[in-house]
XYZ file of N, CA, C and O in Angstrom:
712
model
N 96.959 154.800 157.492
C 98.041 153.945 157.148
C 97.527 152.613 156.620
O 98.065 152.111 155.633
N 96.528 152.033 157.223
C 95.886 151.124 156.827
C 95.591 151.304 155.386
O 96.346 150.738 154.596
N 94.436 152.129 154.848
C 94.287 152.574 153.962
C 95.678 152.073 152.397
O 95.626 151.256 151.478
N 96.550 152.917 152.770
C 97.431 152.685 152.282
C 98.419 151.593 151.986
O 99.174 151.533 151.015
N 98.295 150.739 152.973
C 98.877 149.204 153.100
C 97.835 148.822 152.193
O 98.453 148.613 151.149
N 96.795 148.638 152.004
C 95.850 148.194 151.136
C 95.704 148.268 150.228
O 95.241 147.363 149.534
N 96.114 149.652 149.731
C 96.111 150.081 148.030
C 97.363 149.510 147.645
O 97.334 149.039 146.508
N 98.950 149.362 148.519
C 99.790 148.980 147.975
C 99.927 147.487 147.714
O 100.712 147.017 146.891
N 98.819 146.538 148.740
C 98.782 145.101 148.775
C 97.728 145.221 147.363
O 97.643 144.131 146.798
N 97.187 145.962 146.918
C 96.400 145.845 145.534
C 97.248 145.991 144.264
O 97.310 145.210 143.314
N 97.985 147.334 144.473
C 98.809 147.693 143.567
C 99.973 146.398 143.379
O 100.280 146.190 142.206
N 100.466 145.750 144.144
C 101.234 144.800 144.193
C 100.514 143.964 143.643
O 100.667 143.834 142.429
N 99.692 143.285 144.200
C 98.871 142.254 143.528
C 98.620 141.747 141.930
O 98.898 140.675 141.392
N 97.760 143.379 141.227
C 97.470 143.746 140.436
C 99.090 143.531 138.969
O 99.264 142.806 137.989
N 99.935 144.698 139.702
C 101.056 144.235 138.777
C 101.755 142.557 138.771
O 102.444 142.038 137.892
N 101.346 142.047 139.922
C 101.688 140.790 139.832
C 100.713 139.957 138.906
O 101.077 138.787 138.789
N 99.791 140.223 138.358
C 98.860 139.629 137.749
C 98.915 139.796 136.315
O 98.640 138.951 135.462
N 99.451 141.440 136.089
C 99.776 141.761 134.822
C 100.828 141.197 134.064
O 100.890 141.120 132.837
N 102.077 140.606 135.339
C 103.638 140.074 134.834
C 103.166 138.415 134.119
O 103.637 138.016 133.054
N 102.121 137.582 134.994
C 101.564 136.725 135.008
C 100.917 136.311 133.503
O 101.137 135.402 132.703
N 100.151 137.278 133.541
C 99.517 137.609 132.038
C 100.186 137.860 130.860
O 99.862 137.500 129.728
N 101.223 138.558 131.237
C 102.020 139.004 130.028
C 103.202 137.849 130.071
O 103.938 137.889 129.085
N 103.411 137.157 130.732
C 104.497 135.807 130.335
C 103.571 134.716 129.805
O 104.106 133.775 129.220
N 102.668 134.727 129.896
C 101.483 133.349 129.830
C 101.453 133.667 128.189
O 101.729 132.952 127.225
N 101.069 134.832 128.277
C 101.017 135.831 126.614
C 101.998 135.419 125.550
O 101.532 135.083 124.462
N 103.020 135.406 125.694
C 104.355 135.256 125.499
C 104.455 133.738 125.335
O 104.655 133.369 124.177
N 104.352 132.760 126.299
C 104.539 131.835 126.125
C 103.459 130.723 125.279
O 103.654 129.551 124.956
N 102.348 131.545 125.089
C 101.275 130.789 124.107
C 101.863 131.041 122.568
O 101.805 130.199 121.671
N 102.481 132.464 122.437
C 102.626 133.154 121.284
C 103.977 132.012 120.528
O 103.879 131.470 119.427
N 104.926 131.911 121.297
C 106.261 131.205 120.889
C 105.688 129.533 120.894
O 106.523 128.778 120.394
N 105.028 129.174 121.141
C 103.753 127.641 121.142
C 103.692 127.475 119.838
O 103.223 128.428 119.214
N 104.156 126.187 119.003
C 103.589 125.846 117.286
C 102.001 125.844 117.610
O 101.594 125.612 118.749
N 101.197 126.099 116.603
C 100.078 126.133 116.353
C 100.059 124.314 116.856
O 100.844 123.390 116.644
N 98.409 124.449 117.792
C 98.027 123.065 117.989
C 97.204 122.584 116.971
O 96.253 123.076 116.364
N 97.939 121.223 116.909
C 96.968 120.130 115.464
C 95.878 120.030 116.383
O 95.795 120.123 117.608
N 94.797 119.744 115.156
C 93.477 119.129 115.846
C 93.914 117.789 116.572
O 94.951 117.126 116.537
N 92.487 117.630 117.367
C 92.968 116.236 117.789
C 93.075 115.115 116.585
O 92.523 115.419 115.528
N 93.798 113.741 116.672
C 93.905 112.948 116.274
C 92.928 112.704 115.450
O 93.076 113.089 114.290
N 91.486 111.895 115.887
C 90.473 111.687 114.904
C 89.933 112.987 114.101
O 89.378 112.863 113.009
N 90.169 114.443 114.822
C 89.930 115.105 113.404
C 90.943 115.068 112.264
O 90.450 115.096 111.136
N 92.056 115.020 112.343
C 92.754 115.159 111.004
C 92.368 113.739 110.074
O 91.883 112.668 110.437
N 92.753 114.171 108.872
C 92.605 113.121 107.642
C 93.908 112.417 107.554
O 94.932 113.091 107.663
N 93.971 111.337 107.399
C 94.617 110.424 107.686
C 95.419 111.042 105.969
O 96.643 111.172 105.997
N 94.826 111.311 104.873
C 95.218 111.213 103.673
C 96.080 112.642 103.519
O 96.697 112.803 102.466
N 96.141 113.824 104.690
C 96.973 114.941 105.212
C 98.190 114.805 105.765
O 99.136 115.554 106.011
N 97.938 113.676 105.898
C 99.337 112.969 107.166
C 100.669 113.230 105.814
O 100.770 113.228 104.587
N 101.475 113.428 107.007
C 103.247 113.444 106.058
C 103.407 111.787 105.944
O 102.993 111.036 106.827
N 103.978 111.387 104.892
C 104.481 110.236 104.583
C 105.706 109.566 105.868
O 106.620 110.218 106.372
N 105.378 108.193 106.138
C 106.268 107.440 106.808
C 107.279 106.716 106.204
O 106.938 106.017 105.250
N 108.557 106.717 106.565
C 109.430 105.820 105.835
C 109.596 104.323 105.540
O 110.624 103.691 105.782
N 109.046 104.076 105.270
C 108.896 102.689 105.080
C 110.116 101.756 105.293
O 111.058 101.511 104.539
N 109.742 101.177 106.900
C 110.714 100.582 107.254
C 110.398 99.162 107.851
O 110.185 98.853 109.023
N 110.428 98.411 106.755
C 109.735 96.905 107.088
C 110.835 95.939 108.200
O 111.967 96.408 108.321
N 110.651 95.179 108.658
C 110.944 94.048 108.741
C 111.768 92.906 108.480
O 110.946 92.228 107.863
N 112.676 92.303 108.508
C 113.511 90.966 107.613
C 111.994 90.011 107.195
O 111.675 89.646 106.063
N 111.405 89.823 108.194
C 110.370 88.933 108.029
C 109.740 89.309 107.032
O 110.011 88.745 105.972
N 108.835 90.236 107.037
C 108.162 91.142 105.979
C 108.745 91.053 104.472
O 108.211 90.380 103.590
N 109.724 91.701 104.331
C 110.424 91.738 103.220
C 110.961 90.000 102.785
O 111.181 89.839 101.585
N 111.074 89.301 103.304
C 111.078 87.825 102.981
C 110.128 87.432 102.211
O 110.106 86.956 101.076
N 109.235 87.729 103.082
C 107.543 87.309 102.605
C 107.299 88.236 101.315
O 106.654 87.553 100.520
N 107.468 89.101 100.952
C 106.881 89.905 100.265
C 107.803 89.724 98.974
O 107.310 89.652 97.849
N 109.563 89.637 99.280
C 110.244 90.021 97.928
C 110.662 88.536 97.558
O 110.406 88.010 96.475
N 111.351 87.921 98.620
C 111.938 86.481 98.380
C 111.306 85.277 98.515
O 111.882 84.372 97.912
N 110.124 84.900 99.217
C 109.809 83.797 98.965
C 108.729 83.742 97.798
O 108.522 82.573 97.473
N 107.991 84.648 97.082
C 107.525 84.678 95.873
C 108.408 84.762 94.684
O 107.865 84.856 93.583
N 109.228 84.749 94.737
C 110.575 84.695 93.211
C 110.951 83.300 93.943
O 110.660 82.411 93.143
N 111.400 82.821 94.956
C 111.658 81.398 95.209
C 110.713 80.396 94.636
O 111.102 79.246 94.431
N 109.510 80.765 94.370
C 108.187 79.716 93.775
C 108.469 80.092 92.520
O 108.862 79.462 91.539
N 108.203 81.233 92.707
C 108.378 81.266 90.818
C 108.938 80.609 90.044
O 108.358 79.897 89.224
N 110.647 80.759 90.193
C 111.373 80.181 90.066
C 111.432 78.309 90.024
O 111.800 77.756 88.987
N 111.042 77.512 91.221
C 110.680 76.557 90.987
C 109.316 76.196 89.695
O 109.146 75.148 89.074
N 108.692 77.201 89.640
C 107.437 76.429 89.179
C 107.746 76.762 87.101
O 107.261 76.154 86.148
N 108.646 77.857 87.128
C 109.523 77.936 85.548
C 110.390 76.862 85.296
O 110.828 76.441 84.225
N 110.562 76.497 86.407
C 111.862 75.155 86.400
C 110.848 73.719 85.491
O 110.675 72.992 84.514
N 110.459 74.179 86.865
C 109.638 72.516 86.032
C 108.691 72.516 85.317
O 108.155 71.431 85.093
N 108.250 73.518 84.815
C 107.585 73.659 83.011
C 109.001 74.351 82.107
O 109.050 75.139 81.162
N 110.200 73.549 82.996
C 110.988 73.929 81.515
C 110.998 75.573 80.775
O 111.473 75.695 79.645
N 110.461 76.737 81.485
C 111.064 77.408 80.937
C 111.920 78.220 80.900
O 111.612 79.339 81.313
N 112.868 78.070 80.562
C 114.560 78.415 80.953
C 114.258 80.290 80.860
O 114.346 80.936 81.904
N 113.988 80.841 79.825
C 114.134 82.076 80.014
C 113.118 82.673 81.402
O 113.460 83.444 82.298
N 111.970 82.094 81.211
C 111.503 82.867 82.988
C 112.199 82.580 84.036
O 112.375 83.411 84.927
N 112.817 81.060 84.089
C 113.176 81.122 84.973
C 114.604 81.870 85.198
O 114.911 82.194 86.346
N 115.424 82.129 84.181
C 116.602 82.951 84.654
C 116.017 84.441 84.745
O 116.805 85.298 85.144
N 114.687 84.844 84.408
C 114.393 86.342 84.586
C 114.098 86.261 86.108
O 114.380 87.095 86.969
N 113.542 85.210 86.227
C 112.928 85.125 88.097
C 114.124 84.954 89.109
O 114.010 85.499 90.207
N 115.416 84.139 88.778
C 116.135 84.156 88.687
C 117.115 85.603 89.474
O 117.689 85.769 90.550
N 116.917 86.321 88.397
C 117.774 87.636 88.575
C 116.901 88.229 89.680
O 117.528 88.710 90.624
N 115.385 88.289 89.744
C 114.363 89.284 90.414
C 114.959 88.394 91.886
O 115.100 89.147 92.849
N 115.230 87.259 92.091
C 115.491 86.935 93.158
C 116.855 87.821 93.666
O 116.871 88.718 94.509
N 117.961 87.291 92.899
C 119.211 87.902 93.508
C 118.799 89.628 93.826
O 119.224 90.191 94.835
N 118.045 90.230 92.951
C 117.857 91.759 92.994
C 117.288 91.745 94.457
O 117.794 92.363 95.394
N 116.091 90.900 94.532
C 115.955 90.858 95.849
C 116.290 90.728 97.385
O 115.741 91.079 98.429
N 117.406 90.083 97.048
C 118.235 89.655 98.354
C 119.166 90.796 98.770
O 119.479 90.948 99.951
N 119.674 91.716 97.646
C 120.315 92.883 97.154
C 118.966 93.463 98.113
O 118.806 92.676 99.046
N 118.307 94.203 98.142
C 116.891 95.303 98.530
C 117.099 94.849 99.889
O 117.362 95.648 100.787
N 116.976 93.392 100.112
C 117.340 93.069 101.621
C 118.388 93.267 102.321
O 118.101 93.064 103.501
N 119.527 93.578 102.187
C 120.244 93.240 103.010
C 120.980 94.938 102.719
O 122.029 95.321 103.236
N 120.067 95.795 101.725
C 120.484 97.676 101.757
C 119.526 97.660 103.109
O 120.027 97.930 104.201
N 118.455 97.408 103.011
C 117.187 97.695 103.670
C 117.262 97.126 105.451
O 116.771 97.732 106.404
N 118.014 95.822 105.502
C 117.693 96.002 107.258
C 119.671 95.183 106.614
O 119.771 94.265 105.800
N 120.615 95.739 107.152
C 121.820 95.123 107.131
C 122.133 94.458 107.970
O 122.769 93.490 107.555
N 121.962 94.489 109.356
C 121.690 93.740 110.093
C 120.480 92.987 110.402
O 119.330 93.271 110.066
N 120.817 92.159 110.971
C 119.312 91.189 111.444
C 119.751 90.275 113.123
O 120.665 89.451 113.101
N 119.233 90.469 114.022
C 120.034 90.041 115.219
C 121.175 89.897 115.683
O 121.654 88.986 116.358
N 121.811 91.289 115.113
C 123.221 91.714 115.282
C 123.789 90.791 114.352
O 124.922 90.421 114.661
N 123.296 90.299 113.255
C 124.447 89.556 112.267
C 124.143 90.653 110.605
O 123.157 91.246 110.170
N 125.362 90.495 110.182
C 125.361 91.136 108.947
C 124.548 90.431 107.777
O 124.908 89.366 107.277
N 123.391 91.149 107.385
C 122.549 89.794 106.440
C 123.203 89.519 105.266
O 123.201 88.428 104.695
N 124.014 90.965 104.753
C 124.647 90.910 103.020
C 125.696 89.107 103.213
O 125.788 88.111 102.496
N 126.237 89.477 104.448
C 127.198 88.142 104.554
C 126.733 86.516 105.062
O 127.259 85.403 105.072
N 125.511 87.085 105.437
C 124.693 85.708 105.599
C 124.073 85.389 104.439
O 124.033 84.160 104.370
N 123.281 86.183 102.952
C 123.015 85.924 102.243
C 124.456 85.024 101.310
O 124.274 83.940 100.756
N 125.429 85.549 101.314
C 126.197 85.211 100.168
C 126.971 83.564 100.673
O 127.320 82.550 100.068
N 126.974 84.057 102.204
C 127.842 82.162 102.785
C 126.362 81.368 102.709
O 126.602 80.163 102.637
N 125.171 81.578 102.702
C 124.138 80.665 102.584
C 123.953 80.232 100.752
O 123.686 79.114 100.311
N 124.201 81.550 99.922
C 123.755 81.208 98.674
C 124.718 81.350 97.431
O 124.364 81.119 96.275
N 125.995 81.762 97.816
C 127.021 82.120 96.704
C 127.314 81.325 95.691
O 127.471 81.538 94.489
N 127.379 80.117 96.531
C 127.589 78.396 95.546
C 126.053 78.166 95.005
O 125.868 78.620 93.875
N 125.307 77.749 95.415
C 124.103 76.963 95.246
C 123.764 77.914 94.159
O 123.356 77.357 93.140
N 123.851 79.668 94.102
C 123.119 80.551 92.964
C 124.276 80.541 91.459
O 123.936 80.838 90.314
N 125.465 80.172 91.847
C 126.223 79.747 90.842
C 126.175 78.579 90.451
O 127.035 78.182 89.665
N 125.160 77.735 90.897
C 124.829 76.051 90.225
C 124.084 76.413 89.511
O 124.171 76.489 88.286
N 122.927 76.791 90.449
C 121.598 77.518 89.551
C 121.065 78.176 88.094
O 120.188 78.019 87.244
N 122.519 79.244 88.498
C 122.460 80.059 87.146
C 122.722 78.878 85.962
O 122.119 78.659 84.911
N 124.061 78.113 86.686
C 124.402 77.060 85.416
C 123.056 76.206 84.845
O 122.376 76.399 83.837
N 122.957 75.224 85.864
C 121.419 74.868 85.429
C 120.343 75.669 84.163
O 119.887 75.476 83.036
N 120.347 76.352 84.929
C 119.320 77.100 84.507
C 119.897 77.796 82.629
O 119.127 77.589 81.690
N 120.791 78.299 82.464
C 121.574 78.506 80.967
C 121.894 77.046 80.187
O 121.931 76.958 78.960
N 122.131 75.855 81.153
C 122.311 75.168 80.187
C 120.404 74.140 79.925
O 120.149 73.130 79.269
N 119.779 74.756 80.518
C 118.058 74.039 80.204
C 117.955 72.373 80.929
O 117.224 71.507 80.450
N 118.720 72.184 81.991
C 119.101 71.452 82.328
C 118.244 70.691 83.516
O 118.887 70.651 84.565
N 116.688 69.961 83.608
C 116.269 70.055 84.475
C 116.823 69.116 85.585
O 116.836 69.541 86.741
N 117.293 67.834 85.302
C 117.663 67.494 86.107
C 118.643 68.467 87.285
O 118.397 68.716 88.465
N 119.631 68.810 86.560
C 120.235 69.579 87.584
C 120.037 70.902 88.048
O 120.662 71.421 88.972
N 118.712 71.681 87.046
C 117.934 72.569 88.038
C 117.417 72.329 89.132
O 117.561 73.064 90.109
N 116.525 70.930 89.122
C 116.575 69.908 90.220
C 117.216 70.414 91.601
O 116.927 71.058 92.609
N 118.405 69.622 90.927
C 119.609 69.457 92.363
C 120.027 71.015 92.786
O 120.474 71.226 93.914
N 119.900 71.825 92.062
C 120.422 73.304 92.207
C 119.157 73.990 92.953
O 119.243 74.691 93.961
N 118.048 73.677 92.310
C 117.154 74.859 93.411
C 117.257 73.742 94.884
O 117.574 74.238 95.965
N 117.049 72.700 94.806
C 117.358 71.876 96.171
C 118.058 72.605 97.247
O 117.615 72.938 98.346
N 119.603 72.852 96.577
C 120.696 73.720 96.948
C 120.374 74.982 97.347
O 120.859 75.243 98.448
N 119.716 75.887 96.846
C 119.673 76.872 97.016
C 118.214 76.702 98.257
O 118.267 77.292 99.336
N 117.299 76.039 97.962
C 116.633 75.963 99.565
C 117.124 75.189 100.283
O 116.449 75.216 101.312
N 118.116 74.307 100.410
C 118.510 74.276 101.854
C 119.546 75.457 102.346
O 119.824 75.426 103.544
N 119.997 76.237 101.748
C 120.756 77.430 102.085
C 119.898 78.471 102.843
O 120.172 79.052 103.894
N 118.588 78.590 101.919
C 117.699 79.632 102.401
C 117.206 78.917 104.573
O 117.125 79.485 105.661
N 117.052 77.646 104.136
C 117.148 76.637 105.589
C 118.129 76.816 106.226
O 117.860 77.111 107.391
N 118.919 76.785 106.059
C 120.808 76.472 106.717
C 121.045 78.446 107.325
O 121.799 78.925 108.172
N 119.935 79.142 106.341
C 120.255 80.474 106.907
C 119.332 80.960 108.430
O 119.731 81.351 109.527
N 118.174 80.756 107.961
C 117.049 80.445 109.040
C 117.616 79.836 110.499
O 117.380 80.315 111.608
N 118.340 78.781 110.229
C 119.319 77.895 111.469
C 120.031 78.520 112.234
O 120.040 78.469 113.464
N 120.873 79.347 111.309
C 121.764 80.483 111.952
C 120.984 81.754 112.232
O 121.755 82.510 112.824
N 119.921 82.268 112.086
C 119.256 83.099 112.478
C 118.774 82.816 113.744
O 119.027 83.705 114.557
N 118.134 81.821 114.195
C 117.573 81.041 115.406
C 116.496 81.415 115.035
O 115.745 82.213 115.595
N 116.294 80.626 113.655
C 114.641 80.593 112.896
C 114.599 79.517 112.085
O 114.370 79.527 110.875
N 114.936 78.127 113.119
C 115.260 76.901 112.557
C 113.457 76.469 111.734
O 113.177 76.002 110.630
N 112.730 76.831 112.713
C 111.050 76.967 112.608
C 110.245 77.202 110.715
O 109.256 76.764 110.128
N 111.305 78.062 110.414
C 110.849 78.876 109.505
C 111.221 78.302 108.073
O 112.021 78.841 107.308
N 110.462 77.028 107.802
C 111.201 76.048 106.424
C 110.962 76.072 105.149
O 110.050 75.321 104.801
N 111.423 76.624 104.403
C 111.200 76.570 103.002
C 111.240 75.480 102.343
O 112.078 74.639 102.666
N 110.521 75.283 101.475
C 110.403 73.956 100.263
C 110.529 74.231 99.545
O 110.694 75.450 99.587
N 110.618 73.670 98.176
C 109.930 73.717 96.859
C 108.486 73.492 96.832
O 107.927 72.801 97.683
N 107.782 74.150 95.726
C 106.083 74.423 96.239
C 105.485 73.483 95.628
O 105.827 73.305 94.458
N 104.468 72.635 96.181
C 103.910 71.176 95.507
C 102.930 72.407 94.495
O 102.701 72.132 93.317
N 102.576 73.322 94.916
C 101.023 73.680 94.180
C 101.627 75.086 93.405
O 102.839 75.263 93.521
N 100.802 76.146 92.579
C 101.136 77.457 91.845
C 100.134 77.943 92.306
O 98.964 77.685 92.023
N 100.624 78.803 93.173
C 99.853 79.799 93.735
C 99.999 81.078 92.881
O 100.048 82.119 93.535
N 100.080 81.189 91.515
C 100.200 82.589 91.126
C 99.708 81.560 89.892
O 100.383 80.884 89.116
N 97.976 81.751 90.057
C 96.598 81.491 89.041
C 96.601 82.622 87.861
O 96.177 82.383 86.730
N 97.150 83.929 88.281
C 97.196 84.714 86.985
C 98.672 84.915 86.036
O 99.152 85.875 85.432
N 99.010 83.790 86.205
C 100.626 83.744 85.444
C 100.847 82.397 84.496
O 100.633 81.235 84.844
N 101.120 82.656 83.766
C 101.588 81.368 82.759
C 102.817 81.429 82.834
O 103.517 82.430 82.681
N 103.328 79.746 83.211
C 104.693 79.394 83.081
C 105.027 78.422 82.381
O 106.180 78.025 82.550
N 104.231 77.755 81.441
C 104.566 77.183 80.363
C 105.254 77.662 79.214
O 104.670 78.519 78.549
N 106.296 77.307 78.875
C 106.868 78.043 77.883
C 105.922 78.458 76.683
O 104.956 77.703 76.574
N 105.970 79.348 75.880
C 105.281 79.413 74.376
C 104.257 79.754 74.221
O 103.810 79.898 73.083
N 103.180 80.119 75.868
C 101.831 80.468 75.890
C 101.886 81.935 75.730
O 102.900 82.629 75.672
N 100.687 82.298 75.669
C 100.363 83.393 75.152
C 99.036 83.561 75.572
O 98.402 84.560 75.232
């Protein structure tokens, strides 16, 4: 009897090992194939990320470089760059406010337009009629808006000017050069 208790504590065993095996089986099989680790793959294999910047970022990158520009066409007088820089700005503020619509739970499309609606309708004028004095007073306008927006952001910190210096050495903004 012994005997027999033994072969059946095997036989039991045994099929318990096989059920074991054959779910383990099963469950490797239905498993996505494993990626290498991390440092083996090529970074240049990788699927593309969506590119999802920042308010800050995108400031820096789209709007405060057309804000210089803009000043620095102003005051070499040349009316057509500066209404082309002009437009690249408004296009820009447009990219901003598809791109993060909110910004600390405030709507940016409506913070752009109560900060700049007036001041970019001086501007434009200015700017069509070749007018420096009151390009002057108009980009003034339009950076203290870009300021007055910062305020209401609780990014009083964060101050825009008009630019004493031209930081864009590979650009001519003198009218007529070539």
């Amino acid at each position: 009897m012994r005997i027999r208790l033994v072969h059946l504590t095997l036989l039991a065993g045994l099929a318990g090992l096989a059920a074991m095996a054959t779910f383990a089986a099963r469950s490797v099989a239905q498993q996505p194939a494993q990626q290498p680790p991390q440092e083996e793959q090529n970074p240049a294999d990788a699927a593309p990320q969506p590119f999802n910047p920042q308010v800050a970022a995108l400031m820096s990158m789209i709007i405060q470089p057309r804000h210089a520009k803009i000043a620095l066409a102003g005051k070499a007088e040349n009316w057509p760059l500066a209404g082309y820089e002009f437009k690249q700005l408004q296009q820009g503020f447009q990219v901003v406010a598809r791109a993060a619509p909110r910004y600390k739970g405030l709507p940016v499309g409506e913070l752009i337009d109560a900060a700049l609606k007036q001041p970019f309708a001086v501007l434009d004028f200015a700017i069509k009629a070749g007018d420096s004095r009151q390009f002057n007073e108009a980009f003034g306008r339009v950076t203290a808006g870009c300021n007055a927006c910062h305020t209401t952001t609780d990014n009083p910190f964060v101050v825009i000017k008009t630019p004493d210096a031209n930081n864009f050495s590979n650009q001519e903004f003198e009218p007529g050069k070539r």
